[in-house]
């Protein structure tokens, strides 16, 4: 099995790439209506949700690879909320709160990227 530290670094790199792509692809979105009032917006919303699922899943992997020792060193990040959002998006289907998705995109994604870097 590859060294867990190398695996953790790979996961961090994948999270970084995913967040950077997410921020770049949503930079021009200024309000929630742009995501919910058109077919194109709904496609973007689906992409945002998929990115959040990927980020949450990768954070779960990171926590496993680091044997739950890394994430507690960064208490400013709500790690378990991120993982929980992943679960909610992946399994809640029609219970998704688009206000929460938009708020997370605009207010929490960039600070998470800073910690990941």
PDB file of N, CA and C in Angstrom, residues 13-30 35 41 43-56 59 82 85 89 100-113:
ATOM      1  N   UNK A  13      -4.459  17.683  -2.945  1.00  0.00           N
ATOM      2  CA  UNK A  13      -4.318  18.259  -4.280  1.00  0.00           C
ATOM      3  C   UNK A  13      -5.626  18.150  -5.065  1.00  0.00           C
ATOM      4  N   UNK A  14      -6.314  17.028  -4.951  1.00  0.00           N
ATOM      5  CA  UNK A  14      -7.585  16.853  -5.652  1.00  0.00           C
ATOM      6  C   UNK A  14      -8.654  17.802  -5.106  1.00  0.00           C
ATOM      7  N   UNK A  15      -8.676  17.979  -3.796  1.00  0.00           N
ATOM      8  CA  UNK A  15      -9.625  18.931  -3.203  1.00  0.00           C
ATOM      9  C   UNK A  15      -9.324  20.334  -3.700  1.00  0.00           C
ATOM     10  N   UNK A  16      -8.064  20.701  -3.709  1.00  0.00           N
ATOM     11  CA  UNK A  16      -7.659  22.033  -4.181  1.00  0.00           C
ATOM     12  C   UNK A  16      -8.106  22.262  -5.624  1.00  0.00           C
ATOM     13  N   UNK A  17      -7.858  21.310  -6.482  1.00  0.00           N
ATOM     14  CA  UNK A  17      -8.241  21.430  -7.890  1.00  0.00           C
ATOM     15  C   UNK A  17      -9.757  21.555  -8.013  1.00  0.00           C
ATOM     16  N   UNK A  18     -10.482  20.735  -7.271  1.00  0.00           N
ATOM     17  CA  UNK A  18     -11.942  20.772  -7.339  1.00  0.00           C
ATOM     18  C   UNK A  18     -12.476  22.121  -6.890  1.00  0.00           C
ATOM     19  N   UNK A  19     -11.945  22.657  -5.798  1.00  0.00           N
ATOM     20  CA  UNK A  19     -12.412  23.958  -5.313  1.00  0.00           C
ATOM     21  C   UNK A  19     -12.047  25.067  -6.299  1.00  0.00           C
ATOM     22  N   UNK A  20     -10.836  25.040  -6.802  1.00  0.00           N
ATOM     23  CA  UNK A  20     -10.437  26.074  -7.771  1.00  0.00           C
ATOM     24  C   UNK A  20     -11.328  26.042  -9.007  1.00  0.00           C
ATOM     25  N   UNK A  21     -11.621  24.854  -9.523  1.00  0.00           N
ATOM     26  CA  UNK A  21     -12.502  24.734 -10.682  1.00  0.00           C
ATOM     27  C   UNK A  21     -13.909  25.222 -10.352  1.00  0.00           C
ATOM     28  N   UNK A  22     -14.387  24.882  -9.180  1.00  0.00           N
ATOM     29  CA  UNK A  22     -15.715  25.313  -8.746  1.00  0.00           C
ATOM     30  C   UNK A  22     -15.792  26.829  -8.677  1.00  0.00           C
ATOM     31  N   UNK A  23     -14.808  27.435  -8.049  1.00  0.00           N
ATOM     32  CA  UNK A  23     -14.815  28.900  -7.916  1.00  0.00           C
ATOM     33  C   UNK A  23     -14.710  29.584  -9.274  1.00  0.00           C
ATOM     34  N   UNK A  24     -13.887  29.039 -10.143  1.00  0.00           N
ATOM     35  CA  UNK A  24     -13.737  29.630 -11.476  1.00  0.00           C
ATOM     36  C   UNK A  24     -15.033  29.513 -12.283  1.00  0.00           C
ATOM     37  N   UNK A  25     -15.662  28.367 -12.224  1.00  0.00           N
ATOM     38  CA  UNK A  25     -16.866  28.145 -13.035  1.00  0.00           C
ATOM     39  C   UNK A  25     -18.096  28.860 -12.504  1.00  0.00           C
ATOM     40  N   UNK A  26     -18.035  29.338 -11.267  1.00  0.00           N
ATOM     41  CA  UNK A  26     -19.195  30.022 -10.679  1.00  0.00           C
ATOM     42  C   UNK A  26     -18.922  31.489 -10.380  1.00  0.00           C
ATOM     43  N   UNK A  27     -17.813  31.996 -10.838  1.00  0.00           N
ATOM     44  CA  UNK A  27     -17.406  33.363 -10.491  1.00  0.00           C
ATOM     45  C   UNK A  27     -18.421  34.417 -10.912  1.00  0.00           C
ATOM     46  N   UNK A  28     -19.147  34.181 -11.985  1.00  0.00           N
ATOM     47  CA  UNK A  28     -20.072  35.194 -12.486  1.00  0.00           C
ATOM     48  C   UNK A  28     -21.484  35.064 -11.900  1.00  0.00           C
ATOM     49  N   UNK A  29     -21.715  34.045 -11.110  1.00  0.00           N
ATOM     50  CA  UNK A  29     -23.035  33.861 -10.506  1.00  0.00           C
ATOM     51  C   UNK A  29     -23.160  34.808  -9.321  1.00  0.00           C
ATOM     52  N   UNK A  30     -24.150  35.691  -9.363  1.00  0.00           N
ATOM     53  CA  UNK A  30     -24.280  36.711  -8.318  1.00  0.00           C
ATOM     54  C   UNK A  30     -25.448  36.478  -7.377  1.00  0.00           C
ATOM     55  N   UNK A  35     -29.312  30.310 -10.501  1.00  0.00           N
ATOM     56  CA  UNK A  35     -29.170  28.857 -10.452  1.00  0.00           C
ATOM     57  C   UNK A  35     -30.509  28.128 -10.500  1.00  0.00           C
ATOM     58  N   UNK A  41     -29.148  27.317 -15.430  1.00  0.00           N
ATOM     59  CA  UNK A  41     -28.825  27.521 -14.024  1.00  0.00           C
ATOM     60  C   UNK A  41     -28.921  26.235 -13.232  1.00  0.00           C
ATOM     61  N   UNK A  43     -28.397  23.265 -14.364  1.00  0.00           N
ATOM     62  CA  UNK A  43     -27.204  22.477 -14.696  1.00  0.00           C
ATOM     63  C   UNK A  43     -26.007  22.937 -13.870  1.00  0.00           C
ATOM     64  N   UNK A  44     -25.873  24.251 -13.722  1.00  0.00           N
ATOM     65  CA  UNK A  44     -24.783  24.787 -12.896  1.00  0.00           C
ATOM     66  C   UNK A  44     -24.962  24.366 -11.439  1.00  0.00           C
ATOM     67  N   UNK A  45     -26.207  24.431 -10.950  1.00  0.00           N
ATOM     68  CA  UNK A  45     -26.482  24.008  -9.576  1.00  0.00           C
ATOM     69  C   UNK A  45     -26.124  22.537  -9.385  1.00  0.00           C
ATOM     70  N   UNK A  46     -26.461  21.708 -10.350  1.00  0.00           N
ATOM     71  CA  UNK A  46     -26.087  20.291 -10.268  1.00  0.00           C
ATOM     72  C   UNK A  46     -24.572  20.119 -10.211  1.00  0.00           C
ATOM     73  N   UNK A  47     -23.851  20.916 -10.996  1.00  0.00           N
ATOM     74  CA  UNK A  47     -22.387  20.856 -10.971  1.00  0.00           C
ATOM     75  C   UNK A  47     -21.815  21.296  -9.635  1.00  0.00           C
ATOM     76  N   UNK A  48     -22.403  22.331  -9.062  1.00  0.00           N
ATOM     77  CA  UNK A  48     -21.969  22.800  -7.740  1.00  0.00           C
ATOM     78  C   UNK A  48     -22.185  21.697  -6.713  1.00  0.00           C
ATOM     79  N   UNK A  49     -23.374  21.093  -6.736  1.00  0.00           N
ATOM     80  CA  UNK A  49     -23.664  20.014  -5.795  1.00  0.00           C
ATOM     81  C   UNK A  49     -22.704  18.847  -5.977  1.00  0.00           C
ATOM     82  N   UNK A  50     -22.407  18.494  -7.212  1.00  0.00           N
ATOM     83  CA  UNK A  50     -21.466  17.404  -7.460  1.00  0.00           C
ATOM     84  C   UNK A  50     -20.082  17.752  -6.922  1.00  0.00           C
ATOM     85  N   UNK A  51     -19.670  18.986  -7.094  1.00  0.00           N
ATOM     86  CA  UNK A  51     -18.368  19.416  -6.550  1.00  0.00           C
ATOM     87  C   UNK A  51     -18.358  19.306  -5.036  1.00  0.00           C
ATOM     88  N   UNK A  52     -19.456  19.703  -4.388  1.00  0.00           N
ATOM     89  CA  UNK A  52     -19.534  19.588  -2.931  1.00  0.00           C
ATOM     90  C   UNK A  52     -19.509  18.127  -2.486  1.00  0.00           C
ATOM     91  N   UNK A  53     -20.137  17.256  -3.262  1.00  0.00           N
ATOM     92  CA  UNK A  53     -20.078  15.824  -2.949  1.00  0.00           C
ATOM     93  C   UNK A  53     -18.636  15.322  -3.041  1.00  0.00           C
ATOM     94  N   UNK A  54     -17.953  15.703  -4.091  1.00  0.00           N
ATOM     95  CA  UNK A  54     -16.553  15.288  -4.279  1.00  0.00           C
ATOM     96  C   UNK A  54     -15.690  15.807  -3.133  1.00  0.00           C
ATOM     97  N   UNK A  55     -15.835  17.079  -2.806  1.00  0.00           N
ATOM     98  CA  UNK A  55     -15.036  17.677  -1.725  1.00  0.00           C
ATOM     99  C   UNK A  55     -15.302  16.943  -0.410  1.00  0.00           C
ATOM    100  N   UNK A  56     -16.560  16.714  -0.096  1.00  0.00           N
ATOM    101  CA  UNK A  56     -16.899  16.021   1.151  1.00  0.00           C
ATOM    102  C   UNK A  56     -16.357  14.609   1.196  1.00  0.00           C
ATOM    103  N   UNK A  59     -12.605  14.719   1.722  1.00  0.00           N
ATOM    104  CA  UNK A  59     -12.270  15.054   3.109  1.00  0.00           C
ATOM    105  C   UNK A  59     -12.446  13.830   3.998  1.00  0.00           C
ATOM    106  N   UNK A  82     -19.028  19.625   6.517  1.00  0.00           N
ATOM    107  CA  UNK A  82     -18.709  19.405   5.106  1.00  0.00           C
ATOM    108  C   UNK A  82     -19.011  17.951   4.727  1.00  0.00           C
ATOM    109  N   UNK A  85     -22.738  17.515   4.666  1.00  0.00           N
ATOM    110  CA  UNK A  85     -23.343  18.072   3.462  1.00  0.00           C
ATOM    111  C   UNK A  85     -23.182  17.095   2.312  1.00  0.00           C
ATOM    112  N   UNK A  89     -26.348  15.725   0.248  1.00  0.00           N
ATOM    113  CA  UNK A  89     -26.461  15.907  -1.199  1.00  0.00           C
ATOM    114  C   UNK A  89     -26.525  14.568  -1.930  1.00  0.00           C
ATOM    115  N   UNK A 100     -28.796  27.171   1.165  1.00  0.00           N
ATOM    116  CA  UNK A 100     -27.593  26.695   1.856  1.00  0.00           C
ATOM    117  C   UNK A 100     -26.476  26.444   0.847  1.00  0.00           C
ATOM    118  N   UNK A 101     -26.815  25.864  -0.290  1.00  0.00           N
ATOM    119  CA  UNK A 101     -25.811  25.600  -1.323  1.00  0.00           C
ATOM    120  C   UNK A 101     -25.179  26.913  -1.791  1.00  0.00           C
ATOM    121  N   UNK A 102     -26.021  27.893  -2.098  1.00  0.00           N
ATOM    122  CA  UNK A 102     -25.507  29.179  -2.585  1.00  0.00           C
ATOM    123  C   UNK A 102     -24.689  29.879  -1.500  1.00  0.00           C
ATOM    124  N   UNK A 103     -25.170  29.873  -0.267  1.00  0.00           N
ATOM    125  CA  UNK A 103     -24.438  30.504   0.837  1.00  0.00           C
ATOM    126  C   UNK A 103     -23.083  29.829   1.045  1.00  0.00           C
ATOM    127  N   UNK A 104     -23.060  28.526   0.990  1.00  0.00           N
ATOM    128  CA  UNK A 104     -21.802  27.786   1.147  1.00  0.00           C
ATOM    129  C   UNK A 104     -20.840  28.125   0.021  1.00  0.00           C
ATOM    130  N   UNK A 105     -21.349  28.162  -1.197  1.00  0.00           N
ATOM    131  CA  UNK A 105     -20.523  28.505  -2.348  1.00  0.00           C
ATOM    132  C   UNK A 105     -19.885  29.873  -2.169  1.00  0.00           C
ATOM    133  N   UNK A 106     -20.668  30.855  -1.802  1.00  0.00           N
ATOM    134  CA  UNK A 106     -20.188  32.241  -1.728  1.00  0.00           C
ATOM    135  C   UNK A 106     -19.384  32.550  -0.469  1.00  0.00           C
ATOM    136  N   UNK A 107     -19.672  31.878   0.652  1.00  0.00           N
ATOM    137  CA  UNK A 107     -19.058  32.292   1.914  1.00  0.00           C
ATOM    138  C   UNK A 107     -18.067  31.306   2.520  1.00  0.00           C
ATOM    139  N   UNK A 108     -18.146  30.052   2.121  1.00  0.00           N
ATOM    140  CA  UNK A 108     -17.323  29.041   2.801  1.00  0.00           C
ATOM    141  C   UNK A 108     -16.277  28.377   1.907  1.00  0.00           C
ATOM    142  N   UNK A 109     -16.472  28.451   0.617  1.00  0.00           N
ATOM    143  CA  UNK A 109     -15.593  27.707  -0.292  1.00  0.00           C
ATOM    144  C   UNK A 109     -14.199  28.304  -0.374  1.00  0.00           C
ATOM    145  N   UNK A 110     -14.100  29.626  -0.512  1.00  0.00           N
ATOM    146  CA  UNK A 110     -12.775  30.254  -0.576  1.00  0.00           C
ATOM    147  C   UNK A 110     -11.975  30.086   0.708  1.00  0.00           C
ATOM    148  N   UNK A 111     -12.593  30.272   1.888  1.00  0.00           N
ATOM    149  CA  UNK A 111     -11.823  30.014   3.119  1.00  0.00           C
ATOM    150  C   UNK A 111     -11.361  28.555   3.232  1.00  0.00           C
ATOM    151  N   UNK A 112     -12.181  27.623   2.758  1.00  0.00           N
ATOM    152  CA  UNK A 112     -11.757  26.214   2.777  1.00  0.00           C
ATOM    153  C   UNK A 112     -10.541  26.022   1.876  1.00  0.00           C
ATOM    154  N   UNK A 113     -10.565  26.645   0.714  1.00  0.00           N
ATOM    155  CA  UNK A 113      -9.420  26.544  -0.198  1.00  0.00           C
ATOM    156  C   UNK A 113      -8.154  27.042   0.464  1.00  0.00           C
TER     157      UNK A 113
END
